[in-house]
mmCIF file of C-alpha atoms and ligand atoms in Angstrom:
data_model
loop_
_atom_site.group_PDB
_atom_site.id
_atom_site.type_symbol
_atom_site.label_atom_id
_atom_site.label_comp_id
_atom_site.label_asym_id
_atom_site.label_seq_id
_atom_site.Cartn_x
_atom_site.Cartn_y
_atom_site.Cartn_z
ATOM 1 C CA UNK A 1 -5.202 17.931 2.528
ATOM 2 C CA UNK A 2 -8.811 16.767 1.860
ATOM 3 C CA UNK A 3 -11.385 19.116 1.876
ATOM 4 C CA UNK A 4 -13.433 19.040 5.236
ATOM 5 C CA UNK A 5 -16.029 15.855 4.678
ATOM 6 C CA UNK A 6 -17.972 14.998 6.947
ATOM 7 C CA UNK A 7 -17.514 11.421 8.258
ATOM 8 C CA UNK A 8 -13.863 11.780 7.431
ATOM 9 C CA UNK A 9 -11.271 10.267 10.085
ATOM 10 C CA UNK A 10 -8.426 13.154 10.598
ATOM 11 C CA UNK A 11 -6.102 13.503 13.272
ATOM 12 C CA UNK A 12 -3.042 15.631 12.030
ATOM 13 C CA UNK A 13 -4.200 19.248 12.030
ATOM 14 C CA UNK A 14 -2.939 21.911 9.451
ATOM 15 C CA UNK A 15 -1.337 23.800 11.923
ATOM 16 C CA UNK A 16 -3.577 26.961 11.484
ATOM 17 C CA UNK A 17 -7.351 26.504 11.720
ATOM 18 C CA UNK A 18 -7.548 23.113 12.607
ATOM 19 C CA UNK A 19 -5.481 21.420 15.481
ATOM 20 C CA UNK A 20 -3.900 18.468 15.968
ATOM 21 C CA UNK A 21 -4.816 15.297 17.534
ATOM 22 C CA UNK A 22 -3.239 12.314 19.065
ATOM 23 C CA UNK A 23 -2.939 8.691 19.323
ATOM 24 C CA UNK A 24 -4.049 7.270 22.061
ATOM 25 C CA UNK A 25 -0.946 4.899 23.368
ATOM 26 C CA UNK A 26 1.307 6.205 20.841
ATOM 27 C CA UNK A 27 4.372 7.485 22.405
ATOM 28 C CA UNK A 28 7.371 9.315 20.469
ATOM 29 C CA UNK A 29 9.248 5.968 19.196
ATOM 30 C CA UNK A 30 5.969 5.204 17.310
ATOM 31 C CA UNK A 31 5.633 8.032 15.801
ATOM 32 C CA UNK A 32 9.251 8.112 14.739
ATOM 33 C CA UNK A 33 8.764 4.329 13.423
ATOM 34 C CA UNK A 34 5.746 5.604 11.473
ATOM 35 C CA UNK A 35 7.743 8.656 9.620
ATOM 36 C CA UNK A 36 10.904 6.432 9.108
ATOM 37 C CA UNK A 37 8.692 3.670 7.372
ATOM 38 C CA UNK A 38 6.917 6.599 5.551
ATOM 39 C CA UNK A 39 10.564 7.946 4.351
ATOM 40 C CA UNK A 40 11.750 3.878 3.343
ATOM 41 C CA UNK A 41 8.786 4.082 1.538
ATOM 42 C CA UNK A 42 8.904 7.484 -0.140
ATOM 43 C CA UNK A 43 12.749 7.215 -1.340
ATOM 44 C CA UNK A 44 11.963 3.664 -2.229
ATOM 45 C CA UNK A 45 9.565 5.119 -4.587
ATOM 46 C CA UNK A 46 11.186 7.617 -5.819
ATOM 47 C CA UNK A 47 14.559 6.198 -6.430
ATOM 48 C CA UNK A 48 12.739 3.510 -8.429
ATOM 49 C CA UNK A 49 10.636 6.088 -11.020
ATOM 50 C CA UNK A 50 14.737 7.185 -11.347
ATOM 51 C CA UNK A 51 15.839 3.290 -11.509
ATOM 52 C CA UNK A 52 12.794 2.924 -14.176
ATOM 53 C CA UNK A 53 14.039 6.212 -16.236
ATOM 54 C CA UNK A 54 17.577 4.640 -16.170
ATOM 55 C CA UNK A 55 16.348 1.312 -17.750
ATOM 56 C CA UNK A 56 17.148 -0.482 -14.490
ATOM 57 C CA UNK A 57 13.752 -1.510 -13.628
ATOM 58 C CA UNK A 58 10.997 -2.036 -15.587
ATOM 59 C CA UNK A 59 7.532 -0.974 -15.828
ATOM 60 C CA UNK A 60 7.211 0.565 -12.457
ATOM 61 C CA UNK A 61 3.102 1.263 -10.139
ATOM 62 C CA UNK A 62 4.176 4.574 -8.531
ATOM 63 C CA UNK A 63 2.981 4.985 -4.805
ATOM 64 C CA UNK A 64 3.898 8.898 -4.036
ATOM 65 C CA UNK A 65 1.389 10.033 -1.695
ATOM 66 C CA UNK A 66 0.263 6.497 -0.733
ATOM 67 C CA UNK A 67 2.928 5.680 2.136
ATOM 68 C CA UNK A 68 0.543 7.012 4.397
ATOM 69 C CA UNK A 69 -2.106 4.766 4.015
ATOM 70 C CA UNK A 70 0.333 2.088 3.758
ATOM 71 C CA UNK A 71 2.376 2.637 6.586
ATOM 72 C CA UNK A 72 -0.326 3.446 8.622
ATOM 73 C CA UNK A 73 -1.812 0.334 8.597
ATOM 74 C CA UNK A 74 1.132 -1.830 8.285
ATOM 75 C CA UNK A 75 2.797 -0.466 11.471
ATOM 76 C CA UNK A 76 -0.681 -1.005 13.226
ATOM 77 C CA UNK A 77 -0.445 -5.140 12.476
ATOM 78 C CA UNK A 78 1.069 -7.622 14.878
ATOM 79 C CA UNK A 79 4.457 -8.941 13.704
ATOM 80 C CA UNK A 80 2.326 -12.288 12.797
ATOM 81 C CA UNK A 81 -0.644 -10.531 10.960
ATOM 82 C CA UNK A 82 -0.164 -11.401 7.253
ATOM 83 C CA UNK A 83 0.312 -9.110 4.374
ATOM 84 C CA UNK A 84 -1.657 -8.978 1.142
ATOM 85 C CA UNK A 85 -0.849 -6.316 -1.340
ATOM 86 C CA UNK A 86 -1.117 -5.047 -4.838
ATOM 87 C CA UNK A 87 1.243 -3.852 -6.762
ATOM 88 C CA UNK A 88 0.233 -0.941 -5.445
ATOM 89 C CA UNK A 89 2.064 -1.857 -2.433
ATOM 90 C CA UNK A 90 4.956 -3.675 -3.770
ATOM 91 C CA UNK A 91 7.542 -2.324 -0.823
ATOM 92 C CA UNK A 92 5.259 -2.743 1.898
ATOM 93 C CA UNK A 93 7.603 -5.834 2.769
ATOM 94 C CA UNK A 94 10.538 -3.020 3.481
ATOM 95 C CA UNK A 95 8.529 -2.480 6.811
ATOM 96 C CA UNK A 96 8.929 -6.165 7.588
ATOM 97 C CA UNK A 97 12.514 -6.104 7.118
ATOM 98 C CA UNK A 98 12.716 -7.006 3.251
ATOM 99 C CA UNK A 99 15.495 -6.006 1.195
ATOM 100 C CA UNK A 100 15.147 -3.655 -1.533
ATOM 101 C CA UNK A 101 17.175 -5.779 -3.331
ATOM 102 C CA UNK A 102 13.879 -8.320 -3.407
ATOM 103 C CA UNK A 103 11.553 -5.811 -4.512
ATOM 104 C CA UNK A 104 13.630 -4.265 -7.172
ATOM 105 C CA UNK A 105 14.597 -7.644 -8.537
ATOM 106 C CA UNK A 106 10.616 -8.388 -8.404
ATOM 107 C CA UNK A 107 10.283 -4.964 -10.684
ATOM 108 C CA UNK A 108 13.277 -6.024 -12.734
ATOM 109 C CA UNK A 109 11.554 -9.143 -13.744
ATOM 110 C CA UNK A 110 14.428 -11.262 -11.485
ATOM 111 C CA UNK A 111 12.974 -14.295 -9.474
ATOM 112 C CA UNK A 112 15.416 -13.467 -6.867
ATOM 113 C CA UNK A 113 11.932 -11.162 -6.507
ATOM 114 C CA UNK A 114 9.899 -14.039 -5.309
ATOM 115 C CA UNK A 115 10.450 -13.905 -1.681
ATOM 116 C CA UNK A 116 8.981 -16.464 0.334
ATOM 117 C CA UNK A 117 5.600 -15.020 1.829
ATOM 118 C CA UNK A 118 6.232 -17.326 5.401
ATOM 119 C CA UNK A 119 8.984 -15.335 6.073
ATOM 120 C CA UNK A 120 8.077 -11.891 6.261
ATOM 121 C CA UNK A 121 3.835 -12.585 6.264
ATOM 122 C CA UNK A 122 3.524 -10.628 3.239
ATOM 123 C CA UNK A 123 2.295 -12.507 -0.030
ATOM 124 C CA UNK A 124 2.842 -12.150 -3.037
ATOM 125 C CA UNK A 125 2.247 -9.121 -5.048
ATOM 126 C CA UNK A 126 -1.065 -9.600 -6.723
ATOM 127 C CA UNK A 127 -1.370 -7.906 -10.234
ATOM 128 C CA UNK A 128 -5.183 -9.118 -11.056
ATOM 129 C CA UNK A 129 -6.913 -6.740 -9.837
ATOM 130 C CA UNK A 130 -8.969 -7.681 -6.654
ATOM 131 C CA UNK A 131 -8.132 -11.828 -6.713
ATOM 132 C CA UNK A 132 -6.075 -11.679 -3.603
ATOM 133 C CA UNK A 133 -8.764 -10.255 -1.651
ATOM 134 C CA UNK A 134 -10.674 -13.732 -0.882
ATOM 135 C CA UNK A 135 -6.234 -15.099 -0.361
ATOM 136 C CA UNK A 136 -6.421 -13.212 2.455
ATOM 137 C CA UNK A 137 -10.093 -13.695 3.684
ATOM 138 C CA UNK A 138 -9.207 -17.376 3.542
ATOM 139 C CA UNK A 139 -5.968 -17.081 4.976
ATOM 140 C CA UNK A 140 -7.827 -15.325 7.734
ATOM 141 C CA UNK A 141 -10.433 -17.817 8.306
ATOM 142 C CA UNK A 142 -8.106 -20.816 8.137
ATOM 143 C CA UNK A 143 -6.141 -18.910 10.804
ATOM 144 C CA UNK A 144 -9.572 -18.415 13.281
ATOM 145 C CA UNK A 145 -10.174 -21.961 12.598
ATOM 146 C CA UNK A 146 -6.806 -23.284 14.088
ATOM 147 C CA UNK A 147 -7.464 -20.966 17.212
ATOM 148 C CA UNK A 148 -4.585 -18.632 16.253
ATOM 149 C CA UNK A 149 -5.062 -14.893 16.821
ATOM 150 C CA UNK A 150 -3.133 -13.811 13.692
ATOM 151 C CA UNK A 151 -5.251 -11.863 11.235
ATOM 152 C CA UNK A 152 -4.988 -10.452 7.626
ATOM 153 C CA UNK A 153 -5.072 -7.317 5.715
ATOM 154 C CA UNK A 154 -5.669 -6.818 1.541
ATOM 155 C CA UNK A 155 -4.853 -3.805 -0.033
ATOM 156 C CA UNK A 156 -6.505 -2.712 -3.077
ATOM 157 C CA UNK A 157 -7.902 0.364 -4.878
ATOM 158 C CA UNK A 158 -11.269 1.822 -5.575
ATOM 159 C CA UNK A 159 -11.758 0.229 -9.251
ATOM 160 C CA UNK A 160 -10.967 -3.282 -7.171
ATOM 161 C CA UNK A 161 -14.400 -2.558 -5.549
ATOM 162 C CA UNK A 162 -16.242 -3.517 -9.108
ATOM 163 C CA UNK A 163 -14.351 -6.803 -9.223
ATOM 164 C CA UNK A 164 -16.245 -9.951 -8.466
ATOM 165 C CA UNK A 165 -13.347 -11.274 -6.561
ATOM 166 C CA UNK A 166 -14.133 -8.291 -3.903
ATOM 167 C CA UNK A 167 -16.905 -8.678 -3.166
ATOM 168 C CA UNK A 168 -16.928 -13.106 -2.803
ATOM 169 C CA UNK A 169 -13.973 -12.107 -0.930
ATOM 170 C CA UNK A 170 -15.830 -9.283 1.429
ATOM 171 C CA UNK A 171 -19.013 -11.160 1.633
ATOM 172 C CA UNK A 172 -17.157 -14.545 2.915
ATOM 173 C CA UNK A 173 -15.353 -12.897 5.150
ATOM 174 C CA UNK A 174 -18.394 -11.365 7.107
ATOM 175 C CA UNK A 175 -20.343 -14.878 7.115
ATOM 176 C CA UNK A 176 -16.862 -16.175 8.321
ATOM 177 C CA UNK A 177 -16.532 -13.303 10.576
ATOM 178 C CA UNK A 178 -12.958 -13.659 9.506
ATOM 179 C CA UNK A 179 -10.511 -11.822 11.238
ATOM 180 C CA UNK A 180 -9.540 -9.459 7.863
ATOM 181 C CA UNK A 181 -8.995 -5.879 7.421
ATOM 182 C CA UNK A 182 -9.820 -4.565 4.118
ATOM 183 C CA UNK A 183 -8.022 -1.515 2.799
ATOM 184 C CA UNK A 184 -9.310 -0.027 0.046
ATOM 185 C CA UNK A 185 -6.942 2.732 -1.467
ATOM 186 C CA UNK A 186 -9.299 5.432 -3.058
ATOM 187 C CA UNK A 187 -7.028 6.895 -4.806
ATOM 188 C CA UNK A 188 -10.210 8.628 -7.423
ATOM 189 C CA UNK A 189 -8.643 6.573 -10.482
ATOM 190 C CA UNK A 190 -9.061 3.135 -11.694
ATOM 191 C CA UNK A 191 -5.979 3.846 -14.823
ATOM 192 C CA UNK A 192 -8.024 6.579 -16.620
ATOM 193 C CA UNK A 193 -11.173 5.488 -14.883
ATOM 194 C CA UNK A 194 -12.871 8.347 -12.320
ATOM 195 C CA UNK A 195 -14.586 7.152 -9.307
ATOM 196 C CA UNK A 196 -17.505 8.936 -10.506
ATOM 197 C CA UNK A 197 -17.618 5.792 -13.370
ATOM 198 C CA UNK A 198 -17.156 3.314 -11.020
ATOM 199 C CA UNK A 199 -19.748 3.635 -8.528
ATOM 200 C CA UNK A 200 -22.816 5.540 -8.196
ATOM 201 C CA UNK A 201 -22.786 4.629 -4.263
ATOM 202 C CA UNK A 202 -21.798 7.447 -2.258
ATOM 203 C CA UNK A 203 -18.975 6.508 -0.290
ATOM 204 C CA UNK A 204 -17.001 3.084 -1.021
ATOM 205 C CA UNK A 205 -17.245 2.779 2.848
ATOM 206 C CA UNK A 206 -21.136 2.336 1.977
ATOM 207 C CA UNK A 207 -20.633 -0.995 0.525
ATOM 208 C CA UNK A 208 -19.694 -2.478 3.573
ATOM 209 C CA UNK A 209 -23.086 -1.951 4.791
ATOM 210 C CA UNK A 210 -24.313 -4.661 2.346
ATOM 211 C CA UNK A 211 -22.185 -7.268 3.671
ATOM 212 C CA UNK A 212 -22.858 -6.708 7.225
ATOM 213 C CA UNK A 213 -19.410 -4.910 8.267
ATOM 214 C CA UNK A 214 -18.263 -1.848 9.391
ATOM 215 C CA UNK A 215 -17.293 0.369 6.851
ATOM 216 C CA UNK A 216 -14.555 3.208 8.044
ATOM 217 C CA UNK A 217 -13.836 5.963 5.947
ATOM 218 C CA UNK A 218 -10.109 8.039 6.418
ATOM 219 C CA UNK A 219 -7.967 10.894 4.796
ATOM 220 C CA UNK A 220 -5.347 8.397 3.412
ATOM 221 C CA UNK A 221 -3.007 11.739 3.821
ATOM 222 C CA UNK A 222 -3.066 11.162 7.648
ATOM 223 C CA UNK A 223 -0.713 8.601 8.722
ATOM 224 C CA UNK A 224 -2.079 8.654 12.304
ATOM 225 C CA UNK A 225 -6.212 8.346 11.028
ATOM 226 C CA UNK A 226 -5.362 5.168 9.692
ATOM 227 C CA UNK A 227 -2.831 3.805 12.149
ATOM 228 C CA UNK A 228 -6.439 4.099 14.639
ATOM 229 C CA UNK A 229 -8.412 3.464 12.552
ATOM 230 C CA UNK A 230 -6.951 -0.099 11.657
ATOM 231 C CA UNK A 231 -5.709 -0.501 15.143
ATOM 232 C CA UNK A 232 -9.575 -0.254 15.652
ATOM 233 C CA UNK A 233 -10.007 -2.791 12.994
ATOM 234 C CA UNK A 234 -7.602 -5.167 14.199
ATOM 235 C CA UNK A 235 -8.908 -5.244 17.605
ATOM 236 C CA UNK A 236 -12.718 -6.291 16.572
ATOM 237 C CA UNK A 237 -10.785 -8.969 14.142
ATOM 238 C CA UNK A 238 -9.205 -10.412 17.033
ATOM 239 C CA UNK A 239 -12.386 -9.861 19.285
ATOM 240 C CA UNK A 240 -14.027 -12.758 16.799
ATOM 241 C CA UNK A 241 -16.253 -9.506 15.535
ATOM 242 C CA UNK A 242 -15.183 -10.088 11.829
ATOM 243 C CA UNK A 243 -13.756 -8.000 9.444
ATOM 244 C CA UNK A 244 -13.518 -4.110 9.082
ATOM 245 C CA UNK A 245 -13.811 -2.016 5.497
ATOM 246 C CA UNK A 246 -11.375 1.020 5.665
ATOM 247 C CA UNK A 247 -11.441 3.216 2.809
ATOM 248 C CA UNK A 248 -8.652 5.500 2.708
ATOM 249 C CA UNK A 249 -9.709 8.777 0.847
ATOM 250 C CA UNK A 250 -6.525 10.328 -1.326
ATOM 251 C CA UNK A 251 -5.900 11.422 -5.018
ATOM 252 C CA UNK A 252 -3.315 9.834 -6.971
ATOM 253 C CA UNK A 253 -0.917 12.394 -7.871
ATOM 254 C CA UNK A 254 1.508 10.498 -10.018
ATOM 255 C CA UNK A 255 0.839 9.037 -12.929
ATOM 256 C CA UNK A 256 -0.810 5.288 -12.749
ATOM 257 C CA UNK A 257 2.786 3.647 -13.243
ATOM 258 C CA UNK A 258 5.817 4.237 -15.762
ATOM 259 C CA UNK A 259 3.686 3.718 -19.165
ATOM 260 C CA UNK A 260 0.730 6.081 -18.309
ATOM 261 C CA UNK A 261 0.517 9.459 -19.211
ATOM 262 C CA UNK A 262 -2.227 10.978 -16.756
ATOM 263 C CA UNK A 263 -2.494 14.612 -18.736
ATOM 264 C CA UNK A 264 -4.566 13.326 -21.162
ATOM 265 C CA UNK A 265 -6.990 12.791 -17.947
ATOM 266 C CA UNK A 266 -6.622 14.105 -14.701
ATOM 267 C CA UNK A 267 -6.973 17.675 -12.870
ATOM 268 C CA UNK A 268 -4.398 19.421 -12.442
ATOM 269 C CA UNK A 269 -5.383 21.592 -10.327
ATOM 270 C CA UNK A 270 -6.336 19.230 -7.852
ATOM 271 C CA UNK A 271 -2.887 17.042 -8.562
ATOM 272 C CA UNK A 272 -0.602 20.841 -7.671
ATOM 273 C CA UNK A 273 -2.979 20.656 -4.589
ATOM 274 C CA UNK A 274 -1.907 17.248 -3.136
ATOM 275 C CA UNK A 275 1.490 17.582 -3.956
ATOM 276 C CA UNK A 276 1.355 20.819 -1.842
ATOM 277 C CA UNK A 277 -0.124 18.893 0.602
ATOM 278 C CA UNK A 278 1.708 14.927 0.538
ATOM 279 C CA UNK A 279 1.594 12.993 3.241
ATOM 280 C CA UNK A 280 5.249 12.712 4.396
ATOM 281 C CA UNK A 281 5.254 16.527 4.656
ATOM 282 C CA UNK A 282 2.036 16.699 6.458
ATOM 283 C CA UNK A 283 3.690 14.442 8.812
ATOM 284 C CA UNK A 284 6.563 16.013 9.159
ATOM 285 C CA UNK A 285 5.473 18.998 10.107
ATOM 286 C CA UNK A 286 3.068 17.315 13.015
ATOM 287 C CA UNK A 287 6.609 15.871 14.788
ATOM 288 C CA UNK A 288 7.664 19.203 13.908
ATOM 289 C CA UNK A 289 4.977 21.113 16.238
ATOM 290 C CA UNK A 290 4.966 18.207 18.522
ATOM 291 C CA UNK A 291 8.689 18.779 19.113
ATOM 292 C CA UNK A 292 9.511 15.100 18.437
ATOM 293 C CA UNK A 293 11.286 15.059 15.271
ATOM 294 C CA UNK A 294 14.796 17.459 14.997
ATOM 295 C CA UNK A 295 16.630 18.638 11.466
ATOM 296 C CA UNK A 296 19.539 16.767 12.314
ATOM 297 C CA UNK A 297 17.076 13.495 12.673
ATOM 298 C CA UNK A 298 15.158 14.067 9.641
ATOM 299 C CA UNK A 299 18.307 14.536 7.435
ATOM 300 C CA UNK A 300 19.829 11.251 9.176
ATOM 301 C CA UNK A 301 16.582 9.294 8.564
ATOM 302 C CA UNK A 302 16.384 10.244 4.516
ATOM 303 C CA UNK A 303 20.229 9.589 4.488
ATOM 304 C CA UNK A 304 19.837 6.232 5.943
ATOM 305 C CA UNK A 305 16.993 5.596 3.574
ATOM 306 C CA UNK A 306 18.961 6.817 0.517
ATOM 307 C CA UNK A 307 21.823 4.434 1.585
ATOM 308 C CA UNK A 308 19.524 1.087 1.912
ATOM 309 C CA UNK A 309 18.171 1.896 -1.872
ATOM 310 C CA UNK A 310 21.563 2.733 -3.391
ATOM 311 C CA UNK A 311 22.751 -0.884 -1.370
ATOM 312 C CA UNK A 312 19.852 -2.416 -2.426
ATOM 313 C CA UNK A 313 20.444 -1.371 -6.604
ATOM 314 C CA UNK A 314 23.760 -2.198 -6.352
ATOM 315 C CA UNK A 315 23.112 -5.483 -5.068
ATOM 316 C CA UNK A 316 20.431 -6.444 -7.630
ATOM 317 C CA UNK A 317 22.455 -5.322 -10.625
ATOM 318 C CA UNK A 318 25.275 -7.907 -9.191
ATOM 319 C CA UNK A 319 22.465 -10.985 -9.349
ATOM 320 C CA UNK A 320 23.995 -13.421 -12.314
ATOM 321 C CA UNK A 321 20.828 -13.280 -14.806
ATOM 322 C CA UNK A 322 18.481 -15.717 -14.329
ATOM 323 C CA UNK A 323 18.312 -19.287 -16.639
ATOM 324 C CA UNK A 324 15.845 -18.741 -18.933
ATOM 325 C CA UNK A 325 14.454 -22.138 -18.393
ATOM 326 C CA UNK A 326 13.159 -20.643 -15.344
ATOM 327 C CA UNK A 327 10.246 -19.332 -17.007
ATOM 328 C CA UNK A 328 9.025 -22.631 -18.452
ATOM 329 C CA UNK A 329 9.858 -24.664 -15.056
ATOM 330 C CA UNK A 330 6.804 -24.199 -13.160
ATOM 331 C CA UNK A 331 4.219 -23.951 -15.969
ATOM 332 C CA UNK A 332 4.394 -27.434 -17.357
ATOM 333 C CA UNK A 333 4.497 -30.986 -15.838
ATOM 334 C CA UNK A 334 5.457 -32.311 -18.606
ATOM 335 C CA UNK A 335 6.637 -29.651 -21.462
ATOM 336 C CA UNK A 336 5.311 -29.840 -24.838
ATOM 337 C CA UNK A 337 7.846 -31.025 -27.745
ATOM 338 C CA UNK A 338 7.936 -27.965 -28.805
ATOM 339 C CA UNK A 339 9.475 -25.958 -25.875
ATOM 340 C CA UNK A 340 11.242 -29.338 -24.454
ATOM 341 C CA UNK A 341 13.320 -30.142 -27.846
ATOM 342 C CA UNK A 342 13.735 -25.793 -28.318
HETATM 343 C C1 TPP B 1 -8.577 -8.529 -13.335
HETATM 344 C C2 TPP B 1 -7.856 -7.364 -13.941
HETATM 345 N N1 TPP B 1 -8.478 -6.572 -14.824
HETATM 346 C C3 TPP B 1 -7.833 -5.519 -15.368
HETATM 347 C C4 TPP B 1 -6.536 -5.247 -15.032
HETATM 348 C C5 TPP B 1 -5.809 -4.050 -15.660
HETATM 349 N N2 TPP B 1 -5.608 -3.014 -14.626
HETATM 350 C C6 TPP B 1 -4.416 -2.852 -14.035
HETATM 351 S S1 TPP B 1 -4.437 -1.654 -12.873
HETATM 352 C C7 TPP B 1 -6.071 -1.324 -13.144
HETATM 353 C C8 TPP B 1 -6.786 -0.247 -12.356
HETATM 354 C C9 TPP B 1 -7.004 -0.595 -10.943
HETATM 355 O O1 TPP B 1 -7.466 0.538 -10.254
HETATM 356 P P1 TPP B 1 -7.667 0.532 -8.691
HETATM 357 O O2 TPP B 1 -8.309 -0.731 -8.259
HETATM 358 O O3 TPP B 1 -8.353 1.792 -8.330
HETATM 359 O O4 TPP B 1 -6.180 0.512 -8.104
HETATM 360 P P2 TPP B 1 -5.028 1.610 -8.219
HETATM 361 O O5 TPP B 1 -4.215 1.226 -9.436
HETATM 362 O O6 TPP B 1 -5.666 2.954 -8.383
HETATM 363 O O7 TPP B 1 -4.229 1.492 -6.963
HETATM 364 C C10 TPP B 1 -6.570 -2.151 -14.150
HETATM 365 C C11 TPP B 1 -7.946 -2.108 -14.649
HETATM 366 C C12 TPP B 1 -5.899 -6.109 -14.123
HETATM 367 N N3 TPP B 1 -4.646 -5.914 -13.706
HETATM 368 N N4 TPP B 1 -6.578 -7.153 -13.580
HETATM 369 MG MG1 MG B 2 -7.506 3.622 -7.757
#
């Protein structure tokens, strides 16, 4: 749990001191949607640091702790709202029906990884940090233009915020008044990088102001703060008000991704203290109070979960490997002697 900051959009209470809120319009289906997505999520996440550790992945972003922010949002989008994520969110797809299979083949280097972004609105997982932001700024413009009501959403993390690409894509997108949702993951690191040497502005939410958009700022630990507060978001999008900067306010508690050792960096103190406090627990002990969610559920929900990633394992490690010629095929026109005569 974050400490109390002002400003700071919370609705799940701790249930002590501070009590819970509610959704407005969110009836107990939703929330059970949200916490399954948030458990697909979670076990695909942790299986995979497991698939890594077994050499059956490779290099792997962890997003423990993260689901909420990502669920939160994703489950807050229109079936046609399009999808742009880092690798930060490489399973985000798994809420729009993907297969594990896809995204583990994507993190075992497979193309049966590339999935085609038309079919589940999600694009493809951008590694450069920040460059996909003005994708989905244009994608949303292009979409205003033709009269549609669909909109878009980019996902990226607090270092993403120094990146040119951000900010052509934030400032575009507010002189478009684009219908775009922003989502910037403050997760306090950049890698190795603090937030306190990336920024001397106060809030990330404060940048907005410069573009002429709302800037939103959330405990990415509350599932339900930023399932309103990009509900919120989307709504003024499709209102032809423009484009919304949410920053979602969490601590990464894992390290950055399978080849980063974070104790030569980070506070652990702070990292026992979000553990303590993750976001599928917080969550599950809100359905808990609010009588919606039942051992016997929970315990079928993680075993369904469980099943779908051993499924989806199984079913990537049965792919014939790829042709090698694969990686050459859509980098050259016309290959040079040396790789075409090789
Ligand atoms: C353009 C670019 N520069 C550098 C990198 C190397 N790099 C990979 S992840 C990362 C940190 C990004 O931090 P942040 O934006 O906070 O996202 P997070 O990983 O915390 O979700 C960097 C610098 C990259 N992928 N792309
Ligand atoms: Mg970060």
């Amino acid at each position: 749990m974050l400490p109390a900051e002002p400003g700071v959009r919370r609705i799940i209470g701790d249930g002590e001191e501070v009590a819970d809120g509610e959704v407005e319009g969110l009836g107990d289906a939703a929330l059970l949607d949200l916490y399954r997505g948030m458990v697909l999520l979670r076990t695909y996440d942790e299986r995979s640091l497991v698939y890594h550790r077994q050499g059956r992945i490779g290099t792997y972003a962890i997003f423990w702790g993260h689901e909420a922010i990502q669920v939160g949002s994703a489950l807050a989008l229109a079936d046609e709202d399009w999808i742009f994520p880092s690798y930060r969110e490489s399973a985000i797809g798994l809420l729009r029906g993907m297969p594990p299979e896809t995204v583990l083949a994507w993190w075992r280097g497979h193309p049966a990884g590339w999935w085609n972004p038309a079919e589940f609105r999600v694009a493809s997982i951008a590694v450069p940090i920040a460059t996909h932001v003005p994708h989905a700024v244009g994608y949303a413009w292009g979409a205003k233009l033709k009269g549609r009501s669909d909109c878009a959403i980019a996902y990226f993390g607090d270092g993403a915020t120094s990146e040119g690409a951000f900010h052509e894509g934030a400032n575009f997108a507010a002189v478009m008044r684009a219908p775009a949702v922003l989502l910037c993951n403050n997760n306090q690191w950049a890698i190795s990088t603090p937030l306190s040497a990336q920024t001397r502005a106060e809030s990330l939410a404060d940048k907005a102001v410069g573009y002429g958009m709302p800037g939103v700022r959330v405990d990415g630990g509350d599932v339900l703060a930023v399932y309103e507060a990009t509900v919120e978001a989307l709504a003024r999008a499709r209102a032809g008000e423009g484009p919304t900067f949410i920053e979602a306010l969490t601590y990464r508690a894992a390290p950055h991704a399978t080849a980063d050792d974070p104790s030569a960096y980070w506070d652990e103190e702070r990292v026992e203290e979000e553990r303590r406090n993750e976001c599928l627990g917080r969550f599950e002990h809100y359905l808990r109070r609010a009588g919606v969610l039942t051992d016997a559920l929970a315990e079928e929900i993680k075993a369904d979960a469980l099943a779908r990633m051993k499924a989806g394992i199984a079913a990537v490690e049965a792919l014939p490997p790829p042709d090698p010629a694969v990686v050459f095929a859509h980098a050259y026109v016309d290959p040079p002697p040396s790789l075409r005569d090789g």
